[in-house]
């Protein structure tokens, strides 16, 4: 598949949104499959996503991770217990809110996460190597534009996370 050049006819906002809605799940599915392949059999995809969240948001709460993964608190509690048992996550009491547990990656959890992410990045790089440099530049430019256009929403989401902490 060859990407269209930058001089392609302009898409309507609706057509662009429809294309994104169609393509992004395919890309995410491919990346998740590779991450699962790299982390298997030690780590489920949901567990991997929990580790990613805790790396980005150290000292996160159980409810924050559950919200991020869109799972129930009992499901999240069971998942975190498994990660604690493997030595990848540590639970500590919040001294200011005794009923709240803070969750953190351990060194072993960080190592497991880094191994899966590095292997997945290498896989993605090998796929992108098939493209011309100009095509990779187009992808980078498009991703940057998309991230910028969505940044306001991301900032609101981050603000909500810090308020529930």
PDB file of C-alpha atoms in Angstrom:
ATOM      1  CA  UNK A   1       0.000   0.000   0.000  1.00  0.00           C
ATOM      2  CA  UNK A   2       1.420   3.363  -1.013  1.00  0.00           C
ATOM      3  CA  UNK A   3       0.437   6.511   0.832  1.00  0.00           C
ATOM      4  CA  UNK A   4      -1.013   9.299  -1.240  1.00  0.00           C
ATOM      5  CA  UNK A   5       1.157  12.341  -1.694  1.00  0.00           C
ATOM      6  CA  UNK A   6       0.619  15.572   0.186  1.00  0.00           C
ATOM      7  CA  UNK A   7      -0.925  17.058  -2.956  1.00  0.00           C
ATOM      8  CA  UNK A   8      -3.926  14.711  -2.761  1.00  0.00           C
ATOM      9  CA  UNK A   9      -7.365  16.360  -2.868  1.00  0.00           C
ATOM     10  CA  UNK A  10      -8.560  17.710   0.463  1.00  0.00           C
ATOM     11  CA  UNK A  11     -10.886  15.468   2.436  1.00  0.00           C
ATOM     12  CA  UNK A  12     -13.889  16.799   4.253  1.00  0.00           C
ATOM     13  CA  UNK A  13     -13.667  16.708   8.045  1.00  0.00           C
ATOM     14  CA  UNK A  14     -16.269  13.956   8.054  1.00  0.00           C
ATOM     15  CA  UNK A  15     -14.393  11.842   5.498  1.00  0.00           C
ATOM     16  CA  UNK A  16     -11.139  12.283   7.395  1.00  0.00           C
ATOM     17  CA  UNK A  17     -12.864  11.305  10.655  1.00  0.00           C
ATOM     18  CA  UNK A  18     -14.388   8.237   8.984  1.00  0.00           C
ATOM     19  CA  UNK A  19     -10.970   7.187   7.673  1.00  0.00           C
ATOM     20  CA  UNK A  20      -9.446   7.593  11.135  1.00  0.00           C
ATOM     21  CA  UNK A  21     -12.276   5.595  12.716  1.00  0.00           C
ATOM     22  CA  UNK A  22     -11.654   2.823  10.190  1.00  0.00           C
ATOM     23  CA  UNK A  23      -7.856   2.756  10.249  1.00  0.00           C
ATOM     24  CA  UNK A  24      -6.904   3.438  13.869  1.00  0.00           C
ATOM     25  CA  UNK A  25      -8.478   0.248  15.265  1.00  0.00           C
ATOM     26  CA  UNK A  26      -6.552  -1.766  12.668  1.00  0.00           C
ATOM     27  CA  UNK A  27      -3.270  -0.117  13.649  1.00  0.00           C
ATOM     28  CA  UNK A  28      -3.972  -0.550  17.359  1.00  0.00           C
ATOM     29  CA  UNK A  29      -4.970  -4.189  16.834  1.00  0.00           C
ATOM     30  CA  UNK A  30      -1.694  -4.855  15.013  1.00  0.00           C
ATOM     31  CA  UNK A  31       0.381  -3.169  17.716  1.00  0.00           C
ATOM     32  CA  UNK A  32      -1.493  -4.965  20.482  1.00  0.00           C
ATOM     33  CA  UNK A  33      -0.990  -8.309  18.758  1.00  0.00           C
ATOM     34  CA  UNK A  34       2.739  -7.660  18.559  1.00  0.00           C
ATOM     35  CA  UNK A  35       2.900  -6.480  22.178  1.00  0.00           C
ATOM     36  CA  UNK A  36       0.993  -9.577  23.254  1.00  0.00           C
ATOM     37  CA  UNK A  37       3.374 -11.760  21.232  1.00  0.00           C
ATOM     38  CA  UNK A  38       6.399 -10.117  22.840  1.00  0.00           C
ATOM     39  CA  UNK A  39       5.048 -10.259  26.392  1.00  0.00           C
ATOM     40  CA  UNK A  40       3.520 -13.746  26.194  1.00  0.00           C
ATOM     41  CA  UNK A  41       3.078 -15.946  28.056  1.00  0.00           C
ATOM     42  CA  UNK A  42       3.862 -13.840  31.089  1.00  0.00           C
ATOM     43  CA  UNK A  43       1.585 -10.873  30.589  1.00  0.00           C
ATOM     44  CA  UNK A  44      -1.926 -10.336  29.251  1.00  0.00           C
ATOM     45  CA  UNK A  45      -2.619  -7.309  27.112  1.00  0.00           C
ATOM     46  CA  UNK A  46      -4.720  -5.766  29.884  1.00  0.00           C
ATOM     47  CA  UNK A  47      -1.913  -6.309  32.385  1.00  0.00           C
ATOM     48  CA  UNK A  48       0.511  -4.719  29.956  1.00  0.00           C
ATOM     49  CA  UNK A  49      -1.775  -1.695  29.594  1.00  0.00           C
ATOM     50  CA  UNK A  50      -1.996  -1.431  33.402  1.00  0.00           C
ATOM     51  CA  UNK A  51       1.812  -1.380  33.587  1.00  0.00           C
ATOM     52  CA  UNK A  52       1.913   1.318  30.907  1.00  0.00           C
ATOM     53  CA  UNK A  53      -0.550   3.424  32.891  1.00  0.00           C
ATOM     54  CA  UNK A  54       1.452   3.044  36.102  1.00  0.00           C
ATOM     55  CA  UNK A  55       4.633   4.003  34.294  1.00  0.00           C
ATOM     56  CA  UNK A  56       2.980   7.186  33.015  1.00  0.00           C
ATOM     57  CA  UNK A  57       1.080   7.913  36.229  1.00  0.00           C
ATOM     58  CA  UNK A  58       3.171   6.680  39.185  1.00  0.00           C
ATOM     59  CA  UNK A  59       1.307   6.331  42.457  1.00  0.00           C
ATOM     60  CA  UNK A  60      -1.961   5.838  40.591  1.00  0.00           C
ATOM     61  CA  UNK A  61      -5.013   4.500  42.354  1.00  0.00           C
ATOM     62  CA  UNK A  62      -6.929   1.336  41.603  1.00  0.00           C
ATOM     63  CA  UNK A  63      -9.889   3.356  40.323  1.00  0.00           C
ATOM     64  CA  UNK A  64      -7.671   5.401  37.992  1.00  0.00           C
ATOM     65  CA  UNK A  65      -6.197   2.282  36.409  1.00  0.00           C
ATOM     66  CA  UNK A  66      -9.677   0.722  36.175  1.00  0.00           C
ATOM     67  CA  UNK A  67     -10.972   3.863  34.434  1.00  0.00           C
ATOM     68  CA  UNK A  68      -8.031   3.801  32.018  1.00  0.00           C
ATOM     69  CA  UNK A  69      -8.679   0.158  31.121  1.00  0.00           C
ATOM     70  CA  UNK A  70     -12.462   0.592  31.264  1.00  0.00           C
ATOM     71  CA  UNK A  71     -12.957  -2.321  33.651  1.00  0.00           C
ATOM     72  CA  UNK A  72     -14.767  -2.720  36.965  1.00  0.00           C
ATOM     73  CA  UNK A  73     -12.986  -2.212  40.287  1.00  0.00           C
ATOM     74  CA  UNK A  74     -13.264  -5.927  41.231  1.00  0.00           C
ATOM     75  CA  UNK A  75     -11.723  -6.914  37.877  1.00  0.00           C
ATOM     76  CA  UNK A  76      -8.953  -4.358  38.321  1.00  0.00           C
ATOM     77  CA  UNK A  77      -8.324  -5.496  41.891  1.00  0.00           C
ATOM     78  CA  UNK A  78      -7.845  -9.090  40.734  1.00  0.00           C
ATOM     79  CA  UNK A  79      -5.522  -7.996  37.931  1.00  0.00           C
ATOM     80  CA  UNK A  80      -3.411  -5.839  40.251  1.00  0.00           C
ATOM     81  CA  UNK A  81      -3.210  -8.700  42.751  1.00  0.00           C
ATOM     82  CA  UNK A  82      -1.706 -10.915  40.029  1.00  0.00           C
ATOM     83  CA  UNK A  83       0.804  -8.204  39.116  1.00  0.00           C
ATOM     84  CA  UNK A  84       1.717  -7.798  42.787  1.00  0.00           C
ATOM     85  CA  UNK A  85       2.199 -11.567  43.133  1.00  0.00           C
ATOM     86  CA  UNK A  86       4.576 -11.543  40.152  1.00  0.00           C
ATOM     87  CA  UNK A  87       6.526  -8.707  41.728  1.00  0.00           C
ATOM     88  CA  UNK A  88       5.737  -6.209  38.962  1.00  0.00           C
ATOM     89  CA  UNK A  89       3.524  -3.817  40.961  1.00  0.00           C
ATOM     90  CA  UNK A  90       3.748  -2.597  44.519  1.00  0.00           C
ATOM     91  CA  UNK A  91       0.799  -1.419  46.631  1.00  0.00           C
ATOM     92  CA  UNK A  92       1.318   1.118  49.399  1.00  0.00           C
ATOM     93  CA  UNK A  93      -1.117   2.932  51.657  1.00  0.00           C
ATOM     94  CA  UNK A  94      -1.635   6.613  51.068  1.00  0.00           C
ATOM     95  CA  UNK A  95      -0.689   8.236  54.396  1.00  0.00           C
ATOM     96  CA  UNK A  96      -3.220  11.027  53.802  1.00  0.00           C
ATOM     97  CA  UNK A  97      -6.099   8.775  52.745  1.00  0.00           C
ATOM     98  CA  UNK A  98      -5.774   5.444  54.517  1.00  0.00           C
ATOM     99  CA  UNK A  99      -8.451   3.770  52.396  1.00  0.00           C
ATOM    100  CA  UNK A 100      -6.587   4.647  49.187  1.00  0.00           C
ATOM    101  CA  UNK A 101      -3.829   2.426  47.896  1.00  0.00           C
ATOM    102  CA  UNK A 102      -1.102   3.843  45.695  1.00  0.00           C
ATOM    103  CA  UNK A 103       0.152   1.595  42.921  1.00  0.00           C
ATOM    104  CA  UNK A 104       3.683   1.697  41.533  1.00  0.00           C
ATOM    105  CA  UNK A 105       5.779  -0.302  39.114  1.00  0.00           C
ATOM    106  CA  UNK A 106       8.613  -2.266  40.634  1.00  0.00           C
ATOM    107  CA  UNK A 107      11.994  -2.541  38.927  1.00  0.00           C
ATOM    108  CA  UNK A 108      10.948  -5.982  37.646  1.00  0.00           C
ATOM    109  CA  UNK A 109       7.673  -4.547  36.311  1.00  0.00           C
ATOM    110  CA  UNK A 110       9.536  -1.750  34.573  1.00  0.00           C
ATOM    111  CA  UNK A 111      11.931  -4.285  33.025  1.00  0.00           C
ATOM    112  CA  UNK A 112       9.050  -6.466  31.772  1.00  0.00           C
ATOM    113  CA  UNK A 113       7.314  -3.429  30.318  1.00  0.00           C
ATOM    114  CA  UNK A 114      10.466  -2.108  28.642  1.00  0.00           C
ATOM    115  CA  UNK A 115      11.169  -5.487  27.070  1.00  0.00           C
ATOM    116  CA  UNK A 116       7.687  -5.678  25.531  1.00  0.00           C
ATOM    117  CA  UNK A 117       7.741  -2.035  24.367  1.00  0.00           C
ATOM    118  CA  UNK A 118      11.236  -2.253  22.848  1.00  0.00           C
ATOM    119  CA  UNK A 119      10.366  -5.397  20.917  1.00  0.00           C
ATOM    120  CA  UNK A 120       7.134  -3.839  19.658  1.00  0.00           C
ATOM    121  CA  UNK A 121       8.948  -0.669  18.598  1.00  0.00           C
ATOM    122  CA  UNK A 122      11.505  -2.760  16.704  1.00  0.00           C
ATOM    123  CA  UNK A 123       8.654  -4.569  14.955  1.00  0.00           C
ATOM    124  CA  UNK A 124       7.019  -1.267  14.003  1.00  0.00           C
ATOM    125  CA  UNK A 125      10.332   0.154  12.781  1.00  0.00           C
ATOM    126  CA  UNK A 126      10.819  -2.901  10.569  1.00  0.00           C
ATOM    127  CA  UNK A 127       7.398  -2.328   9.031  1.00  0.00           C
ATOM    128  CA  UNK A 128       8.069   1.386   8.503  1.00  0.00           C
ATOM    129  CA  UNK A 129      11.415   0.564   6.869  1.00  0.00           C
ATOM    130  CA  UNK A 130       9.416  -0.658   3.867  1.00  0.00           C
ATOM    131  CA  UNK A 131       8.272   2.915   3.200  1.00  0.00           C
ATOM    132  CA  UNK A 132      10.156   5.701   1.492  1.00  0.00           C
ATOM    133  CA  UNK A 133      11.636   8.375   3.781  1.00  0.00           C
ATOM    134  CA  UNK A 134       9.140  10.883   2.363  1.00  0.00           C
ATOM    135  CA  UNK A 135       6.269   8.547   3.288  1.00  0.00           C
ATOM    136  CA  UNK A 136       7.578   8.150   6.836  1.00  0.00           C
ATOM    137  CA  UNK A 137       7.747  11.960   7.022  1.00  0.00           C
ATOM    138  CA  UNK A 138       4.112  12.137   5.939  1.00  0.00           C
ATOM    139  CA  UNK A 139       3.123   9.692   8.666  1.00  0.00           C
ATOM    140  CA  UNK A 140       5.062  11.663  11.275  1.00  0.00           C
ATOM    141  CA  UNK A 141       3.493  14.930  10.140  1.00  0.00           C
ATOM    142  CA  UNK A 142       0.013  13.429  10.195  1.00  0.00           C
ATOM    143  CA  UNK A 143       0.468  11.934  13.654  1.00  0.00           C
ATOM    144  CA  UNK A 144       1.792  15.254  14.949  1.00  0.00           C
ATOM    145  CA  UNK A 145      -1.174  17.145  13.501  1.00  0.00           C
ATOM    146  CA  UNK A 146      -3.613  14.618  14.927  1.00  0.00           C
ATOM    147  CA  UNK A 147      -1.997  14.787  18.365  1.00  0.00           C
ATOM    148  CA  UNK A 148      -2.104  18.580  18.327  1.00  0.00           C
ATOM    149  CA  UNK A 149      -5.748  18.645  17.279  1.00  0.00           C
ATOM    150  CA  UNK A 150      -6.640  16.257  20.106  1.00  0.00           C
ATOM    151  CA  UNK A 151      -4.372  17.815  22.748  1.00  0.00           C
ATOM    152  CA  UNK A 152      -7.132  19.911  24.339  1.00  0.00           C
ATOM    153  CA  UNK A 153      -9.173  16.771  24.979  1.00  0.00           C
ATOM    154  CA  UNK A 154      -6.106  14.987  26.339  1.00  0.00           C
ATOM    155  CA  UNK A 155      -5.411  17.875  28.705  1.00  0.00           C
ATOM    156  CA  UNK A 156      -8.996  17.709  29.999  1.00  0.00           C
ATOM    157  CA  UNK A 157      -8.629  13.939  30.510  1.00  0.00           C
ATOM    158  CA  UNK A 158      -5.328  14.427  32.372  1.00  0.00           C
ATOM    159  CA  UNK A 159      -6.978  17.044  34.570  1.00  0.00           C
ATOM    160  CA  UNK A 160      -9.761  14.620  35.431  1.00  0.00           C
ATOM    161  CA  UNK A 161      -7.193  11.973  36.368  1.00  0.00           C
ATOM    162  CA  UNK A 162      -5.347  14.303  38.722  1.00  0.00           C
ATOM    163  CA  UNK A 163      -8.631  15.326  40.367  1.00  0.00           C
ATOM    164  CA  UNK A 164      -9.565  11.700  41.102  1.00  0.00           C
ATOM    165  CA  UNK A 165      -6.115  10.865  42.456  1.00  0.00           C
TER     166      UNK A 165
END
